[in-house]
mmCIF file of C-alpha atoms and ligand atoms in Angstrom:
data_model
loop_
_atom_site.group_PDB
_atom_site.id
_atom_site.type_symbol
_atom_site.label_atom_id
_atom_site.label_comp_id
_atom_site.label_asym_id
_atom_site.label_seq_id
_atom_site.Cartn_x
_atom_site.Cartn_y
_atom_site.Cartn_z
ATOM 1 C CA MET S 1044 82.045 -3.092 29.285
ATOM 2 C CA GLU S 1045 78.408 -2.381 30.109
ATOM 3 C CA ASN S 1046 76.095 -2.071 27.085
ATOM 4 C CA THR S 1047 74.122 1.133 27.674
ATOM 5 C CA SER S 1048 72.719 1.616 24.429
ATOM 6 C CA ALA S 1049 68.648 1.697 24.344
ATOM 7 C CA PRO S 1050 66.894 -1.115 22.889
ATOM 8 C CA ALA S 1051 66.116 -0.919 19.038
ATOM 9 C CA ILE S 1052 62.909 -2.087 17.412
ATOM 10 C CA ASP S 1053 63.464 -4.840 14.913
ATOM 11 C CA PHE S 1054 61.254 -3.641 12.195
ATOM 12 C CA ALA S 1055 61.927 -6.207 9.610
ATOM 13 C CA ARG S 1056 60.585 -8.763 12.204
ATOM 14 C CA HIS S 1057 57.148 -7.219 11.899
ATOM 15 C CA ASP S 1058 57.015 -7.210 8.026
ATOM 16 C CA ARG S 1059 55.507 -10.641 7.574
ATOM 17 C CA ILE S 1060 51.917 -9.720 6.986
ATOM 18 C CA ARG S 1061 51.507 -7.907 3.657
ATOM 19 C CA PRO S 1062 47.633 -7.127 3.051
ATOM 20 C CA ILE S 1063 48.317 -5.445 -0.299
ATOM 21 C CA ARG S 1064 50.371 -6.715 -3.240
ATOM 22 C CA TRP S 1065 50.606 -5.068 -6.691
ATOM 23 C CA THR S 1066 51.803 -7.883 -9.093
ATOM 24 C CA GLY S 1067 52.396 -5.337 -11.932
ATOM 25 C CA GLN S 1068 49.013 -6.961 -13.566
ATOM 26 C CA SER S 1069 46.563 -6.904 -10.777
ATOM 27 C CA LEU S 1070 46.062 -6.034 -7.161
ATOM 28 C CA GLU S 1071 46.049 -8.799 -4.592
ATOM 29 C CA LEU S 1072 44.432 -8.174 -1.406
ATOM 30 C CA LEU S 1073 44.677 -10.462 1.719
ATOM 31 C CA ASP S 1074 40.791 -11.211 2.156
ATOM 32 C CA GLN S 1075 40.251 -10.140 5.767
ATOM 33 C CA ARG S 1076 36.700 -11.543 5.554
ATOM 34 C CA ARG S 1077 38.467 -15.267 5.765
ATOM 35 C CA LEU S 1078 40.980 -14.631 8.576
ATOM 36 C CA PRO S 1079 42.329 -15.987 11.163
ATOM 37 C CA PHE S 1080 41.548 -19.383 9.692
ATOM 38 C CA GLU S 1081 42.266 -18.910 5.998
ATOM 39 C CA VAL S 1082 44.994 -16.927 4.573
ATOM 40 C CA GLU S 1083 43.825 -16.099 0.876
ATOM 41 C CA TYR S 1084 44.549 -13.228 -1.457
ATOM 42 C CA LEU S 1085 41.709 -11.802 -3.518
ATOM 43 C CA ALA S 1086 42.730 -10.797 -7.075
ATOM 44 C CA CYS S 1087 41.433 -7.706 -8.327
ATOM 45 C CA ALA S 1088 41.733 -7.159 -12.234
ATOM 46 C CA ASP S 1089 39.913 -3.725 -12.557
ATOM 47 C CA SER S 1090 39.078 -0.910 -10.391
ATOM 48 C CA ASP S 1091 35.618 -1.856 -9.801
ATOM 49 C CA GLU S 1092 36.733 -5.050 -8.393
ATOM 50 C CA VAL S 1093 38.938 -2.956 -5.870
ATOM 51 C CA ALA S 1094 36.050 -0.708 -5.018
ATOM 52 C CA ALA S 1095 33.976 -3.785 -4.328
ATOM 53 C CA ALA S 1096 36.641 -5.274 -1.999
ATOM 54 C CA ILE S 1097 37.010 -1.974 -0.251
ATOM 55 C CA HIS S 1098 32.993 -1.979 0.174
ATOM 56 C CA ALA S 1099 32.822 -5.668 1.309
ATOM 57 C CA LEU S 1100 35.699 -5.226 3.860
ATOM 58 C CA ALA S 1101 38.010 -7.677 2.208
ATOM 59 C CA VAL S 1102 40.290 -4.992 2.634
ATOM 60 C CA ARG S 1103 39.756 -2.442 5.514
ATOM 61 C CA GLY S 1104 41.376 -0.057 7.818
ATOM 62 C CA ALA S 1105 41.790 3.897 6.691
ATOM 63 C CA PRO S 1106 45.331 3.779 5.429
ATOM 64 C CA ALA S 1107 44.923 0.149 3.559
ATOM 65 C CA ILE S 1108 41.684 1.524 2.007
ATOM 66 C CA GLY S 1109 43.560 4.687 0.650
ATOM 67 C CA ILE S 1110 46.480 2.529 -0.649
ATOM 68 C CA SER S 1111 44.092 0.087 -2.328
ATOM 69 C CA ALA S 1112 42.238 2.887 -3.931
ATOM 70 C CA ALA S 1113 45.551 4.282 -5.365
ATOM 71 C CA TRP S 1114 46.348 1.036 -7.008
ATOM 72 C CA GLY S 1115 42.793 0.956 -8.123
ATOM 73 C CA ALA S 1116 43.223 4.104 -10.001
ATOM 74 C CA VAL S 1117 46.312 2.361 -11.574
ATOM 75 C CA LEU S 1118 43.954 -0.399 -12.690
ATOM 76 C CA ALA S 1119 41.347 2.217 -14.045
ATOM 77 C CA ALA S 1120 44.177 3.715 -16.033
ATOM 78 C CA ARG S 1121 44.549 0.430 -17.810
ATOM 79 C CA GLU S 1122 41.246 1.374 -19.859
ATOM 80 C CA ALA S 1123 42.574 4.954 -20.888
ATOM 81 C CA ASP S 1124 43.858 5.698 -24.226
ATOM 82 C CA ALA S 1125 45.316 9.236 -23.969
ATOM 83 C CA ALA S 1126 48.466 11.001 -24.972
ATOM 84 C CA ASP S 1127 48.755 12.939 -21.754
ATOM 85 C CA GLY S 1128 47.928 12.788 -18.093
ATOM 86 C CA ALA S 1129 45.206 15.434 -18.085
ATOM 87 C CA THR S 1130 43.295 13.548 -20.809
ATOM 88 C CA ALA S 1131 43.668 10.174 -19.118
ATOM 89 C CA LEU S 1132 42.303 11.841 -16.016
ATOM 90 C CA ALA S 1133 39.178 12.896 -17.634
ATOM 91 C CA GLN S 1134 38.708 9.166 -18.992
ATOM 92 C CA ILE S 1135 39.100 7.579 -15.659
ATOM 93 C CA GLU S 1136 37.215 10.091 -13.521
ATOM 94 C CA PRO S 1137 34.005 8.030 -13.399
ATOM 95 C CA ALA S 1138 36.009 5.101 -12.148
ATOM 96 C CA LEU S 1139 37.704 7.316 -9.433
ATOM 97 C CA GLN S 1140 34.397 8.450 -8.141
ATOM 98 C CA ARG S 1141 33.227 4.917 -8.122
ATOM 99 C CA LEU S 1142 36.325 4.044 -5.695
ATOM 100 C CA ASN S 1143 35.719 7.164 -3.612
ATOM 101 C CA ALA S 1144 32.101 6.010 -2.988
ATOM 102 C CA ALA S 1145 33.135 2.536 -1.650
ATOM 103 C CA ARG S 1146 33.174 3.882 1.861
ATOM 104 C CA PRO S 1147 32.343 7.201 3.282
ATOM 105 C CA THR S 1148 34.165 7.819 6.683
ATOM 106 C CA ALA S 1149 37.852 7.211 6.437
ATOM 107 C CA VAL S 1150 39.267 10.475 4.794
ATOM 108 C CA ASN S 1151 42.241 8.551 3.583
ATOM 109 C CA LEU S 1152 40.380 7.047 0.434
ATOM 110 C CA ALA S 1153 39.574 10.590 -0.683
ATOM 111 C CA TRP S 1154 43.112 11.729 0.191
ATOM 112 C CA ALA S 1155 44.992 8.926 -1.926
ATOM 113 C CA LEU S 1156 42.563 9.578 -4.847
ATOM 114 C CA ALA S 1157 42.987 13.414 -4.696
ATOM 115 C CA ARG S 1158 46.841 12.653 -4.803
ATOM 116 C CA MET S 1159 46.434 10.231 -7.733
ATOM 117 C CA ARG S 1160 44.533 12.927 -9.496
ATOM 118 C CA ARG S 1161 47.190 15.680 -8.932
ATOM 119 C CA ALA S 1162 49.979 13.504 -10.082
ATOM 120 C CA LEU S 1163 48.066 12.492 -13.283
ATOM 121 C CA ALA S 1164 46.943 16.060 -14.158
ATOM 122 C CA GLY S 1165 50.537 17.229 -14.266
ATOM 123 C CA ALA S 1166 51.970 14.315 -16.065
ATOM 124 C CA GLY S 1167 52.891 14.200 -19.777
ATOM 125 C CA ASP S 1168 53.123 11.177 -22.176
ATOM 126 C CA ASP S 1169 54.773 8.985 -19.298
ATOM 127 C CA TRP S 1170 51.473 9.317 -17.158
ATOM 128 C CA ARG S 1171 51.256 5.668 -16.713
ATOM 129 C CA ASP S 1172 54.576 5.383 -15.030
ATOM 130 C CA VAL S 1173 53.850 8.563 -12.987
ATOM 131 C CA LEU S 1174 50.586 7.025 -11.787
ATOM 132 C CA GLU S 1175 51.999 3.927 -10.686
ATOM 133 C CA ARG S 1176 55.113 5.627 -8.964
ATOM 134 C CA GLU S 1177 52.512 7.764 -7.097
ATOM 135 C CA ALA S 1178 50.597 4.561 -5.780
ATOM 136 C CA ARG S 1179 53.982 3.075 -4.766
ATOM 137 C CA ALA S 1180 54.812 6.346 -3.040
ATOM 138 C CA ILE S 1181 51.619 6.387 -1.186
ATOM 139 C CA GLU S 1182 52.320 2.935 0.123
ATOM 140 C CA THR S 1183 55.897 3.373 1.005
ATOM 141 C CA GLU S 1184 55.227 6.500 3.021
ATOM 142 C CA ASP S 1185 52.731 4.698 4.878
ATOM 143 C CA LEU S 1186 54.902 2.443 6.173
ATOM 144 C CA ALA S 1187 57.565 4.810 7.117
ATOM 145 C CA ALA S 1188 55.033 7.003 8.789
ATOM 146 C CA ASN S 1189 53.808 3.924 10.936
ATOM 147 C CA ARG S 1190 57.388 3.092 12.056
ATOM 148 C CA ARG S 1191 58.020 6.748 13.277
ATOM 149 C CA MET S 1192 54.709 6.963 14.929
ATOM 150 C CA GLY S 1193 55.651 3.531 16.596
ATOM 151 C CA GLU S 1194 58.574 5.347 18.059
ATOM 152 C CA LEU S 1195 57.034 8.421 19.111
ATOM 153 C CA GLY S 1196 53.782 6.911 20.551
ATOM 154 C CA ALA S 1197 56.039 4.332 22.659
ATOM 155 C CA GLY S 1198 57.909 7.047 24.197
ATOM 156 C CA LEU S 1199 54.765 8.406 25.807
ATOM 157 C CA ILE S 1200 54.241 5.071 27.666
ATOM 158 C CA GLU S 1201 55.696 4.542 31.229
ATOM 159 C CA PRO S 1202 57.621 1.249 31.460
ATOM 160 C CA GLY S 1203 55.594 -1.469 32.921
ATOM 161 C CA SER S 1204 52.473 -0.224 31.301
ATOM 162 C CA GLY S 1205 49.136 -2.186 30.346
ATOM 163 C CA VAL S 1206 47.328 -1.150 27.249
ATOM 164 C CA LEU S 1207 43.952 -1.677 25.593
ATOM 165 C CA THR S 1208 43.294 -1.427 21.849
ATOM 166 C CA HIS S 1209 40.136 -1.499 19.976
ATOM 167 C CA CYS S 1210 39.393 -2.627 16.382
ATOM 168 C CA ASN S 1211 42.423 -3.527 14.130
ATOM 169 C CA THR S 1212 45.127 -1.101 13.411
ATOM 170 C CA GLY S 1213 47.964 -3.267 12.443
ATOM 171 C CA SER S 1214 49.913 -4.449 9.303
ATOM 172 C CA LEU S 1215 46.432 -5.466 7.964
ATOM 173 C CA ALA S 1216 45.073 -1.978 8.161
ATOM 174 C CA THR S 1217 47.982 -0.230 6.749
ATOM 175 C CA ALA S 1218 51.102 -0.747 4.403
ATOM 176 C CA GLY S 1219 52.668 -2.382 7.435
ATOM 177 C CA PHE S 1220 53.413 -2.153 11.116
ATOM 178 C CA GLY S 1221 50.302 -0.457 11.890
ATOM 179 C CA THR S 1222 49.244 2.681 13.678
ATOM 180 C CA ALA S 1223 47.830 2.090 17.378
ATOM 181 C CA LEU S 1224 49.144 -1.567 16.966
ATOM 182 C CA GLY S 1225 52.601 -0.103 15.728
ATOM 183 C CA VAL S 1226 52.809 1.770 18.957
ATOM 184 C CA ILE S 1227 52.159 -1.532 20.875
ATOM 185 C CA ARG S 1228 54.685 -3.154 18.846
ATOM 186 C CA ALA S 1229 57.080 -0.693 19.447
ATOM 187 C CA GLY S 1230 56.215 -0.450 23.175
ATOM 188 C CA VAL S 1231 56.683 -4.187 23.647
ATOM 189 C CA ALA S 1232 59.888 -4.251 21.769
ATOM 190 C CA LEU S 1233 61.172 -1.214 23.946
ATOM 191 C CA GLY S 1234 60.223 -2.917 27.177
ATOM 192 C CA ARG S 1235 57.392 -0.153 27.846
ATOM 193 C CA ILE S 1236 54.349 -2.344 27.508
ATOM 194 C CA ASP S 1237 54.131 -5.465 29.730
ATOM 195 C CA LYS S 1238 50.422 -6.398 29.164
ATOM 196 C CA VAL S 1239 48.268 -5.930 25.859
ATOM 197 C CA PHE S 1240 44.500 -6.266 25.837
ATOM 198 C CA ALA S 1241 42.464 -6.415 22.600
ATOM 199 C CA ASP S 1242 38.673 -6.048 22.647
ATOM 200 C CA GLU S 1243 36.505 -8.004 20.439
ATOM 201 C CA THR S 1244 35.068 -4.973 18.507
ATOM 202 C CA ARG S 1245 31.548 -5.993 17.568
ATOM 203 C CA PRO S 1246 29.822 -6.606 15.282
ATOM 204 C CA TRP S 1247 32.569 -7.129 12.617
ATOM 205 C CA MET S 1248 34.989 -8.540 15.323
ATOM 206 C CA GLN S 1249 38.086 -6.922 13.878
ATOM 207 C CA GLY S 1250 39.626 -7.529 17.404
ATOM 208 C CA SER S 1251 39.010 -11.224 17.994
ATOM 209 C CA ARG S 1252 39.368 -12.246 14.096
ATOM 210 C CA LEU S 1253 42.528 -9.861 13.281
ATOM 211 C CA THR S 1254 44.264 -7.931 16.105
ATOM 212 C CA VAL S 1255 45.021 -10.906 18.439
ATOM 213 C CA TRP S 1256 45.997 -13.077 15.359
ATOM 214 C CA GLU S 1257 48.261 -10.393 14.191
ATOM 215 C CA LEU S 1258 49.937 -10.072 17.570
ATOM 216 C CA GLN S 1259 50.119 -13.983 17.726
ATOM 217 C CA GLN S 1260 52.142 -13.805 14.439
ATOM 218 C CA ASP S 1261 54.794 -11.488 16.066
ATOM 219 C CA GLY S 1262 55.026 -13.535 19.318
ATOM 220 C CA ILE S 1263 53.337 -10.918 21.342
ATOM 221 C CA ASP S 1264 51.341 -12.155 24.097
ATOM 222 C CA ALA S 1265 47.663 -10.322 24.286
ATOM 223 C CA THR S 1266 44.531 -11.113 26.066
ATOM 224 C CA LEU S 1267 41.019 -10.647 24.275
ATOM 225 C CA ILE S 1268 38.289 -9.215 26.196
ATOM 226 C CA ALA S 1269 34.659 -8.686 25.514
ATOM 227 C CA ASP S 1270 33.842 -4.998 24.428
ATOM 228 C CA ALA S 1271 31.581 -4.899 27.529
ATOM 229 C CA ALA S 1272 34.752 -5.904 29.722
ATOM 230 C CA ALA S 1273 36.561 -2.712 28.969
ATOM 231 C CA SER S 1274 35.380 -0.364 31.774
ATOM 232 C CA HIS S 1275 35.833 -3.304 34.340
ATOM 233 C CA LEU S 1276 39.456 -3.718 33.136
ATOM 234 C CA MET S 1277 40.026 0.067 33.460
ATOM 235 C CA LYS S 1278 38.659 0.013 37.172
ATOM 236 C CA ASP S 1279 40.718 -2.929 37.896
ATOM 237 C CA GLY S 1280 43.746 -1.055 37.162
ATOM 238 C CA GLN S 1281 45.195 -3.172 34.475
ATOM 239 C CA VAL S 1282 45.420 -0.699 31.827
ATOM 240 C CA ASP S 1283 47.287 2.512 31.667
ATOM 241 C CA TRP S 1284 46.698 3.762 28.113
ATOM 242 C CA VAL S 1285 44.084 3.062 25.675
ATOM 243 C CA VAL S 1286 45.586 3.179 22.124
ATOM 244 C CA VAL S 1287 43.467 3.470 19.167
ATOM 245 C CA GLY S 1288 43.691 4.543 15.445
ATOM 246 C CA ALA S 1289 41.428 6.945 13.581
ATOM 247 C CA ASP S 1290 39.469 7.219 10.223
ATOM 248 C CA ARG S 1291 39.307 10.910 10.158
ATOM 249 C CA ILE S 1292 40.676 13.725 12.543
ATOM 250 C CA CYS S 1293 39.108 16.907 12.435
ATOM 251 C CA ALA S 1294 40.516 20.594 12.568
ATOM 252 C CA ASN S 1295 39.397 20.667 16.261
ATOM 253 C CA GLY S 1296 40.884 17.251 17.171
ATOM 254 C CA ASP S 1297 37.645 15.536 17.144
ATOM 255 C CA VAL S 1298 38.404 11.854 15.920
ATOM 256 C CA ALA S 1299 36.116 9.355 13.965
ATOM 257 C CA ASN S 1300 37.171 5.856 14.546
ATOM 258 C CA LYS S 1301 35.612 2.398 14.886
ATOM 259 C CA ILE S 1302 32.322 2.168 16.878
ATOM 260 C CA GLY S 1303 32.997 1.902 20.516
ATOM 261 C CA THR S 1304 36.045 4.218 20.736
ATOM 262 C CA TYR S 1305 33.979 7.003 21.906
ATOM 263 C CA GLN S 1306 32.780 4.971 25.185
ATOM 264 C CA LEU S 1307 36.324 3.713 25.622
ATOM 265 C CA ALA S 1308 37.452 7.375 25.950
ATOM 266 C CA ILE S 1309 34.615 8.314 28.196
ATOM 267 C CA SER S 1310 35.644 5.296 30.452
ATOM 268 C CA ALA S 1311 39.490 6.161 30.271
ATOM 269 C CA ARG S 1312 38.794 9.499 31.561
ATOM 270 C CA HIS S 1313 36.381 8.407 34.248
ATOM 271 C CA HIS S 1314 39.322 6.028 35.471
ATOM 272 C CA GLY S 1315 42.109 8.154 35.156
ATOM 273 C CA ARG S 1316 43.679 6.312 32.396
ATOM 274 C CA LYS S 1317 45.163 7.861 29.413
ATOM 275 C CA PHE S 1318 43.840 7.774 25.498
ATOM 276 C CA MET S 1319 45.998 8.090 22.668
ATOM 277 C CA VAL S 1320 45.077 8.275 18.958
ATOM 278 C CA VAL S 1321 47.664 7.216 16.538
ATOM 279 C CA ALA S 1322 47.161 7.960 12.784
ATOM 280 C CA PRO S 1323 49.190 9.089 9.731
ATOM 281 C CA SER S 1324 48.774 12.800 8.612
ATOM 282 C CA SER S 1325 46.724 11.421 5.687
ATOM 283 C CA THR S 1326 44.036 10.664 8.323
ATOM 284 C CA VAL S 1327 44.030 14.468 9.348
ATOM 285 C CA ASP S 1328 41.104 16.403 7.577
ATOM 286 C CA MET S 1329 41.499 20.036 8.376
ATOM 287 C CA ASP S 1330 38.857 20.937 6.032
ATOM 288 C CA THR S 1331 36.162 19.420 8.442
ATOM 289 C CA ALA S 1332 35.715 21.676 11.168
ATOM 290 C CA SER S 1333 34.481 19.126 13.785
ATOM 291 C CA GLY S 1334 33.372 15.875 14.290
ATOM 292 C CA ASP S 1335 29.670 16.520 14.000
ATOM 293 C CA LEU S 1336 30.341 17.174 10.202
ATOM 294 C CA ILE S 1337 31.571 13.588 9.529
ATOM 295 C CA GLU S 1338 29.444 11.196 7.657
ATOM 296 C CA ILE S 1339 29.229 8.166 9.717
ATOM 297 C CA GLU S 1340 28.972 4.893 7.695
ATOM 298 C CA GLU S 1341 25.892 2.715 8.497
ATOM 299 C CA ARG S 1342 26.165 -0.984 7.358
ATOM 300 C CA ASP S 1343 23.794 -3.587 6.913
ATOM 301 C CA GLN S 1344 21.689 -4.831 9.961
ATOM 302 C CA ALA S 1345 22.770 -8.444 9.036
ATOM 303 C CA GLU S 1346 26.060 -7.746 10.735
ATOM 304 C CA LEU S 1347 24.459 -7.435 14.061
ATOM 305 C CA LEU S 1348 21.745 -9.967 13.549
ATOM 306 C CA GLY S 1349 24.153 -12.719 13.087
ATOM 307 C CA VAL S 1350 27.472 -14.249 14.106
ATOM 308 C CA ALA S 1351 29.739 -15.769 11.719
ATOM 309 C CA GLY S 1352 27.018 -16.048 8.942
ATOM 310 C CA SER S 1353 24.337 -17.594 11.334
ATOM 311 C CA ARG S 1354 21.399 -15.731 12.519
ATOM 312 C CA ILE S 1355 20.989 -15.357 16.322
ATOM 313 C CA VAL S 1356 18.306 -12.838 16.488
ATOM 314 C CA ALA S 1357 14.537 -13.661 16.160
ATOM 315 C CA GLU S 1358 13.062 -12.837 13.020
ATOM 316 C CA GLY S 1359 11.228 -9.532 12.852
ATOM 317 C CA ILE S 1360 13.709 -7.548 14.790
ATOM 318 C CA ARG S 1361 15.405 -4.356 13.543
ATOM 319 C CA ALA S 1362 19.020 -3.349 14.147
ATOM 320 C CA TRP S 1363 20.647 -0.062 13.796
ATOM 321 C CA ASN S 1364 24.401 -0.591 12.711
ATOM 322 C CA PRO S 1365 26.565 2.602 12.647
ATOM 323 C CA VAL S 1366 30.219 1.456 12.277
ATOM 324 C CA PHE S 1367 32.076 4.663 13.393
ATOM 325 C CA ASP S 1368 31.575 6.905 16.154
ATOM 326 C CA VAL S 1369 33.250 10.350 17.117
ATOM 327 C CA THR S 1370 35.487 10.880 20.258
ATOM 328 C CA PRO S 1371 35.569 14.522 21.154
ATOM 329 C CA ALA S 1372 38.859 16.201 21.322
ATOM 330 C CA THR S 1373 38.417 16.785 24.990
ATOM 331 C CA LEU S 1374 38.569 13.367 25.728
ATOM 332 C CA ILE S 1375 41.861 12.924 23.922
ATOM 333 C CA ASP S 1376 45.389 13.039 25.945
ATOM 334 C CA ALA S 1377 47.539 12.492 22.668
ATOM 335 C CA ILE S 1378 47.168 12.255 19.011
ATOM 336 C CA VAL S 1379 50.521 10.711 17.355
ATOM 337 C CA THR S 1380 51.266 11.441 13.721
ATOM 338 C CA GLU S 1381 54.530 11.043 11.766
ATOM 339 C CA LYS S 1382 54.795 14.833 12.092
ATOM 340 C CA GLY S 1383 54.734 14.831 15.767
ATOM 341 C CA ILE S 1384 52.454 14.562 18.868
ATOM 342 C CA VAL S 1385 49.595 16.979 19.526
ATOM 343 C CA GLU S 1386 48.802 16.724 23.357
ATOM 344 C CA ARG S 1387 45.474 17.669 24.575
ATOM 345 C CA PRO S 1388 44.346 18.660 20.840
ATOM 346 C CA ASP S 1389 42.399 21.627 20.094
ATOM 347 C CA GLU S 1390 41.965 23.917 17.174
ATOM 348 C CA ALA S 1391 45.099 25.830 17.941
ATOM 349 C CA SER S 1392 47.177 22.896 18.510
ATOM 350 C CA MET S 1393 46.189 21.139 15.350
ATOM 351 C CA ARG S 1394 46.564 24.122 13.309
ATOM 352 C CA ALA S 1395 50.027 24.678 14.698
ATOM 353 C CA MET S 1396 50.851 20.938 13.653
ATOM 354 C CA PHE S 1397 49.149 20.808 10.354
ATOM 355 C CA GLY S 1398 48.647 24.311 9.135
ATOM 356 C CA ARG S 1399 45.695 25.961 7.506
HETATM 357 C C1 LIG I 1637 45.055 1.951 11.087
HETATM 358 S S1 LIG I 1637 43.545 1.682 10.790
HETATM 359 C C2 LIG I 1637 42.457 2.907 11.724
HETATM 360 C C3 LIG I 1637 41.062 2.830 11.589
HETATM 361 O O1 LIG I 1637 40.735 2.691 10.202
HETATM 362 C C4 LIG I 1637 40.520 1.566 12.359
HETATM 363 O O2 LIG I 1637 40.666 2.032 13.769
HETATM 364 C C5 LIG I 1637 39.119 1.433 12.131
HETATM 365 O O3 LIG I 1637 38.220 1.954 12.560
HETATM 366 C C6 LIG I 1637 39.000 0.447 10.964
HETATM 367 O O4 LIG I 1637 37.446 0.343 10.624
HETATM 368 P P1 LIG I 1637 37.090 -0.795 9.420
HETATM 369 O O5 LIG I 1637 35.496 -0.503 9.331
HETATM 370 O O6 LIG I 1637 37.398 -1.998 9.956
HETATM 371 O O7 LIG I 1637 37.644 -0.464 8.357
#
């Protein structure tokens, strides 16, 4: 008899990369500064070490930052000596604020810490267990959201398509499977995506160092391009969808993501290609009305003035290094979250999906 069942996604096949490991005593973070040539975990014994790892990009990607901060709160609680959750919360609040200050743009960091605060505030004498369970829940919910978004996003892509992605949005940036990279994994598994392109993502090179490595681990063929080649690629007709992640999605559908996302969206619209943003609802910030209200992180000029630790720019040259930009909602064809898809986002469609 003919087998008519649709192909399935073998999620377990994509579970090999685990960026965040809780040992019960410490948090181990796969040090993304050393990839792809060294696969080493950085052990964080207290919450300030977690904050430093987030700031230094040892762990990066909006959901992974949030999950790491949640475990950082568990570590902070080690220092507390309280009979109930509310008292413990007051004791660890300064440590939570230091975690929150590690990076400003991705809302998942503040979201995860707010969730940890709420859990602790309502807990009794079992507050240590409550806090650990909440961190675990944040992590497992993220993995489930990624798998759901993978299926939803891949469903928008016509069979035989080419896609371009930016930055790293894969297992390394999340609890696993990834957001935009999850859609790409699902789209390849379901036979909808034939060609995958990843750009370098200067200056930190998340595309060159992380994304193509992750895809290689999965046996997914991908082609690396220079950031500056993206418009040429789209004009050439090799890309049907640009698929990216997000660090913060505003109430009007504006999206903050890795620097360079905005110009990809402009180019996609110019060339008649589609533009998809994939992010869990923990990245949606309905309290921020529009993208011009988002704080854009600016990092050290050294990231631009050198490559792989070696200076390539003449002494005395100044650089400006904003590491995120805002893509206006009008350039976005679809925002995919685990709650569903918002097509051509605006304030009304965002409120219909996310409330408030
Ligand atoms: C699923 S990750 C989504 C975003 O966080 C990602 O696209 C991004 O911009 C990451 O920036 P980074 O500076 O590497 O943390």
